[in-house]
Amino acid sequence: MKIVTSPAEMQSIALDLRQQGRTVGLVPTMGWFHEGHLSLMRKAKDVADSVITSLFVNPIQFGPSEDLDNYPYDLERDKALAAATGVDFLYAPEKDSMYTDAFSTTVHVEGVSEGLCGDARPGHFDGVTTVVAKLFNQTLPHFAVFGQKDFQQLAVIRQMVRDLDFPIEIIAHPIVRESSGLAMSSRNTYLKDEDQDAALSLSRGIANAKELAADRSATVEKIKQSVQQDIEKHQACEVEYIEIVNATSLAVCDNIDSESVILLAVKINNSIRLIDNSFLLASS
Ligand code: AMP
């Protein structure tokens, strides 16, 4: 596996790969790899001849009171994991090469970036779409793989790709979970042993919501209330949002149907922000 840090070198490698007739798959990440990330890389290997994983803790998608300074980072650890997964290029640009002092462009997607994490984290999706647009131009992928764990992010990226005519196929990968049900996340590393039960309230809340939805008699409001009550039984948990939305438009659902997704964001101990989601009528 080759390590690339310069945007110009990355783009020149990507151009060469394309000229050789190879297809390129990109997996954008912020590092501290776990099985969720690695499964995205394996998916990229399945569909593309060459796989680029980007590792960049993107400062412009963090709010001023968020965890940018503490975000877990260990390049050597991540290099070993990516190499063992068969990644061809680990692209880890420096912050200053991504955002020079003269940088003054923002990619803003309207509609699907509003509400949910868009409300809870003002400016977050502008940071995401701006960096992903740059990564697309630097790595020139045919395919880019994103996790359904960040459900709204996936919708925002799809909208950007459609609107800006990026010739890239966006591939969604299902959420990878711990055996406990906890959705894998780099931020799980902040959880202490005593936080585990509180953290599990998200996936348990989703399981409860799915049971209620399967029954068909529960309303959207009833399901949301029930999940909120369960989660708030844990003193450490503060619900940021619980919403049931249409998977494509992200519009709030009046009724549950096969396209309804429950999305949750919960803060543990006022600091560790966890998200999770699931289609309500799906079996897994
Ligand atoms: P991050 O490094 O957290 O920005 O995530 C990089 C990519 O990995 C995003 O597309 C995430 O949606 C995806 N991802 C993170 N956690 C998981 C997970 N548990 N299962 C599947 N994909 C994930």
Coordinates of C-alpha atoms and ligand atoms in Angstrom, one line a residue:
M1 CA 0.0 0.0 0.0
K2 CA 1.3 3.4 -1.0
I3 CA 0.9 6.4 1.4
V4 CA 0.1 9.7 -0.4
T5 CA 0.0 13.0 1.3
S6 CA 0.0 15.6 -1.5
P7 CA -3.2 16.4 -3.3
A8 CA -1.3 17.0 -6.6
E9 CA 0.4 13.6 -6.4
M10 CA -2.9 12.0 -5.5
Q11 CA -4.6 13.5 -8.6
S12 CA -1.7 12.5 -10.8
I13 CA -1.8 8.9 -9.5
A14 CA -5.6 8.8 -10.1
L15 CA -5.2 10.1 -13.6
D16 CA -2.5 7.4 -14.3
L17 CA -4.8 4.7 -13.0
R18 CA -7.6 5.9 -15.2
Q19 CA -5.3 6.1 -18.2
Q20 CA -4.3 2.5 -17.6
G21 CA -8.0 1.7 -17.8
R22 CA -8.3 0.8 -14.2
T23 CA -11.5 1.7 -12.2
V24 CA -10.9 3.6 -9.0
G25 CA -12.9 3.2 -5.7
L26 CA -12.7 5.8 -3.0
V27 CA -13.6 5.3 0.7
P28 CA -13.5 8.7 2.5
T29 CA -12.8 8.5 6.2
M30 CA -11.6 10.4 9.2
G31 CA -9.5 7.5 10.4
W32 CA -9.3 5.5 13.7
F33 CA -10.5 2.5 11.6
H34 CA -12.9 0.0 12.9
E35 CA -14.7 -2.9 11.2
G36 CA -17.3 -0.4 9.8
H37 CA -14.5 1.4 7.8
L38 CA -12.8 -1.9 6.8
S39 CA -16.1 -3.3 5.4
L40 CA -16.4 -0.2 3.2
M41 CA -12.9 -0.8 2.0
R42 CA -13.7 -4.4 1.2
K43 CA -16.8 -3.3 -0.7
A44 CA -14.7 -0.8 -2.7
K45 CA -12.3 -3.7 -3.6
D46 CA -15.2 -5.8 -4.8
V47 CA -16.3 -3.1 -7.3
A48 CA -13.1 -1.3 -8.3
D49 CA -9.6 -2.3 -9.6
S50 CA -7.8 0.1 -7.3
V51 CA -8.9 1.3 -3.9
I52 CA -8.0 4.7 -2.4
T53 CA -8.9 5.3 1.3
S54 CA -8.7 8.9 2.3
L55 CA -7.9 9.7 6.0
F56 CA -8.5 13.3 6.8
V57 CA -9.9 14.7 10.0
N58 CA -11.7 17.6 8.3
P59 CA -11.6 20.6 10.5
I60 CA -14.4 22.5 8.7
Q61 CA -17.1 20.0 9.5
F62 CA -16.6 20.4 13.3
G63 CA -18.4 23.1 15.2
P64 CA -16.4 25.3 17.7
S65 CA -17.5 23.2 20.7
E66 CA -17.1 19.8 19.1
D67 CA -14.4 17.2 19.5
L68 CA -11.9 18.1 16.7
D69 CA -9.0 18.5 19.0
N70 CA -9.6 15.1 20.7
Y71 CA -10.6 13.2 17.6
P72 CA -8.8 9.8 17.8
Y73 CA -5.8 9.6 15.4
D74 CA -3.0 7.1 14.9
L75 CA -1.7 6.9 11.4
E76 CA 0.6 3.9 12.0
R77 CA -2.4 1.9 13.4
D78 CA -4.6 2.9 10.5
K79 CA -1.9 2.2 7.9
A80 CA -1.5 -1.4 9.2
L81 CA -5.3 -2.0 9.2
A82 CA -5.8 -0.5 5.7
A83 CA -2.9 -2.4 4.2
A84 CA -4.2 -5.7 5.7
T85 CA -7.6 -5.0 4.1
G86 CA -6.0 -4.7 0.6
V87 CA -6.2 -0.9 0.1
D88 CA -3.9 0.3 -2.6
F89 CA -3.5 3.9 -1.6
L90 CA -3.9 5.5 1.8
Y91 CA -4.4 9.2 1.1
A92 CA -3.7 11.3 4.2
P93 CA -3.3 14.9 3.2
E94 CA -2.1 17.6 5.6
K95 CA -4.6 20.2 6.7
D96 CA -2.7 23.0 5.1
S97 CA -2.5 21.3 1.7
M98 CA -6.3 20.9 1.8
Y99 CA -7.1 24.4 3.0
T100 CA -4.6 27.1 2.1
D101 CA -5.0 30.5 3.6
A102 CA -6.6 31.6 0.3
F103 CA -9.3 28.9 0.4
S104 CA -12.7 30.5 0.0
T105 CA -15.2 28.1 -1.5
T106 CA -18.1 26.2 0.2
V107 CA -20.3 23.5 -1.4
H108 CA -23.7 23.9 0.1
V109 CA -26.6 21.4 -0.5
E110 CA -30.0 22.6 0.5
G111 CA -33.0 20.5 1.5
V112 CA -31.7 17.2 2.7
S113 CA -28.9 18.9 4.7
E114 CA -31.5 20.7 6.8
G115 CA -33.0 19.3 10.1
L116 CA -31.6 16.4 12.1
C117 CA -27.8 16.6 12.2
G118 CA -28.0 19.7 10.0
D119 CA -29.8 21.5 12.9
A120 CA -27.8 20.0 15.7
R121 CA -24.5 20.8 14.0
P122 CA -24.7 24.1 12.1
G123 CA -22.3 24.2 9.1
H124 CA -21.4 20.5 9.5
F125 CA -22.8 19.4 6.1
D126 CA -21.2 22.3 4.3
G127 CA -17.9 21.1 5.7
V128 CA -18.7 17.5 4.6
T129 CA -19.8 18.4 1.0
T130 CA -16.8 20.8 0.5
V131 CA -14.2 18.2 1.6
V132 CA -15.9 15.4 -0.3
A133 CA -16.1 17.5 -3.5
K134 CA -12.3 18.1 -3.1
L135 CA -11.6 14.5 -2.4
F136 CA -13.6 13.5 -5.5
N137 CA -11.5 15.9 -7.6
Q138 CA -8.3 14.7 -6.1
T139 CA -8.9 11.0 -6.4
L140 CA -11.2 10.9 -9.5
P141 CA -13.0 7.8 -8.4
H142 CA -15.5 5.8 -10.5
F143 CA -17.1 4.6 -7.2
A144 CA -17.3 6.0 -3.7
V145 CA -18.4 4.0 -0.8
F146 CA -20.2 5.6 2.2
G147 CA -21.8 4.0 5.3
Q148 CA -25.5 4.1 6.0
K149 CA -24.4 4.8 9.6
D150 CA -24.3 8.5 8.6
F151 CA -27.7 8.3 6.9
Q152 CA -28.3 12.0 6.3
Q153 CA -24.7 12.5 5.1
L154 CA -25.3 9.8 2.5
A155 CA -28.5 11.6 1.3
V156 CA -26.5 14.9 1.1
I157 CA -23.7 13.4 -0.9
R158 CA -26.1 11.8 -3.3
Q159 CA -27.8 15.1 -3.8
M160 CA -24.5 16.9 -4.4
V161 CA -23.4 14.2 -6.9
R162 CA -26.6 14.5 -8.8
D163 CA -26.7 18.3 -8.8
L164 CA -23.0 18.9 -9.7
D165 CA -22.8 16.0 -12.2
F166 CA -20.0 14.2 -10.6
P167 CA -19.5 11.1 -12.8
I168 CA -19.3 8.9 -9.7
E169 CA -21.4 6.0 -8.5
I170 CA -22.2 6.3 -4.8
I171 CA -22.4 3.0 -3.1
A172 CA -24.1 2.7 0.3
H173 CA -22.9 0.1 2.8
P174 CA -25.0 -1.1 5.8
I175 CA -24.2 -0.3 9.4
V176 CA -21.6 -2.6 11.0
R177 CA -22.4 -3.3 14.7
E178 CA -20.6 -4.7 17.7
S179 CA -22.1 -8.0 18.8
S180 CA -23.9 -6.0 21.5
G181 CA -25.8 -4.1 18.8
L182 CA -23.8 -0.9 19.3
A183 CA -23.1 0.8 15.9
M184 CA -19.4 0.9 15.4
S185 CA -18.0 4.4 15.5
S186 CA -14.6 6.0 16.0
R187 CA -16.2 8.0 18.8
N188 CA -17.0 4.7 20.8
T189 CA -13.4 4.9 21.9
Y190 CA -14.4 7.8 24.2
L191 CA -16.9 5.5 26.0
K192 CA -15.9 4.2 29.4
D193 CA -17.1 0.8 30.7
E194 CA -19.8 2.5 32.8
D195 CA -21.1 4.3 29.6
Q196 CA -21.7 1.1 27.7
D197 CA -25.3 0.5 28.8
A198 CA -26.3 4.1 28.0
A199 CA -24.6 3.8 24.6
L200 CA -26.6 0.6 23.9
S201 CA -29.9 2.5 24.5
L202 CA -29.7 3.7 20.9
S203 CA -29.7 0.2 19.3
R204 CA -32.2 -1.0 21.9
G205 CA -34.4 1.9 21.2
I206 CA -34.3 1.1 17.5
A207 CA -35.2 -2.6 18.2
N208 CA -38.1 -1.4 20.3
A209 CA -39.3 1.0 17.5
K210 CA -39.1 -1.9 15.0
E211 CA -41.3 -4.1 17.2
L212 CA -43.8 -1.3 17.6
A213 CA -43.8 -0.5 13.8
A214 CA -44.2 -4.2 12.9
D215 CA -47.4 -4.2 15.0
R216 CA -48.8 -1.6 12.6
S217 CA -51.1 0.0 15.3
A218 CA -48.5 2.4 16.7
T219 CA -48.4 5.9 15.4
V220 CA -45.2 7.7 14.5
E221 CA -45.6 9.9 17.6
K222 CA -46.1 6.9 19.8
I223 CA -43.0 5.1 18.5
K224 CA -40.9 8.3 19.0
Q225 CA -42.2 8.8 22.5
S226 CA -41.5 5.2 23.5
V227 CA -38.0 5.3 22.2
Q228 CA -37.3 8.6 23.9
Q229 CA -38.6 7.3 27.3
D230 CA -36.4 4.2 27.0
I231 CA -33.3 6.2 26.2
E232 CA -34.0 8.8 28.9
K233 CA -34.2 6.1 31.6
H234 CA -30.4 6.4 31.4
Q235 CA -29.3 9.5 33.3
A236 CA -26.2 9.8 31.1
C237 CA -28.3 10.1 27.9
E238 CA -29.6 13.3 26.5
V239 CA -31.7 12.9 23.3
E240 CA -30.7 15.4 20.6
Y241 CA -33.3 14.1 18.1
I242 CA -35.4 11.1 17.3
E243 CA -37.1 11.3 13.9
I244 CA -38.9 9.0 11.6
V245 CA -38.3 10.2 8.0
N246 CA -38.7 9.0 4.4
A247 CA -35.4 7.4 3.3
T248 CA -35.0 9.5 0.1
S249 CA -36.5 12.9 0.9
L250 CA -35.7 12.8 4.7
A251 CA -39.2 14.4 5.1
V252 CA -40.8 13.6 8.4
C253 CA -43.3 10.6 8.0
D254 CA -46.9 10.9 8.9
N255 CA -47.3 7.1 8.6
I256 CA -44.9 4.2 8.7
D257 CA -44.2 2.5 5.4
S258 CA -41.4 0.5 3.8
E259 CA -39.4 3.7 3.2
S260 CA -39.5 4.9 6.8
V261 CA -36.3 5.2 8.7
I262 CA -35.8 6.0 12.4
L263 CA -32.8 8.3 13.0
L264 CA -31.4 9.0 16.5
A265 CA -28.7 11.3 17.9
V266 CA -28.0 11.0 21.6
K267 CA -25.3 12.6 23.8
I268 CA -23.8 10.5 26.5
N269 CA -22.5 12.4 29.5
N270 CA -23.1 15.7 27.7
S271 CA -20.0 15.0 25.5
I272 CA -20.0 11.8 23.4
R273 CA -22.4 12.2 20.5
L274 CA -23.7 8.9 19.1
I275 CA -26.0 8.4 16.1
D276 CA -27.8 5.4 14.8
N277 CA -30.6 4.6 12.4
S278 CA -32.6 1.8 10.8
F279 CA -35.4 1.2 8.3
L280 CA -38.4 0.5 10.6
L281 CA -39.9 -2.4 8.6
A282 CA -36.7 -4.1 7.6
S283 CA -35.8 -7.4 9.3
S284 CA -32.1 -6.5 10.0
Ligands
AMP1 P1 -15.9 8.5 9.6 O1 -14.5 8.1 9.6 O2 -16.6 8.4 10.9 O3 -16.1 9.9 8.9 O4 -16.6 7.5 8.6 C1 -16.1 7.2 7.3 C2 -17.1 6.4 6.6 O5 -17.3 5.2 7.3 C3 -18.5 7.1 6.5 O6 -19.0 6.8 5.2 C4 -19.3 6.4 7.5 O7 -20.7 6.4 7.3 C5 -18.7 5.0 7.5 N1 -19.0 4.3 8.8 C6 -18.7 4.7 10.0 N2 -19.1 3.8 10.9 C7 -19.7 2.8 10.3 C8 -20.4 1.6 10.6 N3 -20.5 1.3 11.9 N4 -20.9 0.8 9.7 C9 -20.7 1.2 8.4 N5 -20.1 2.3 7.9 C10 -19.6 3.1 8.9

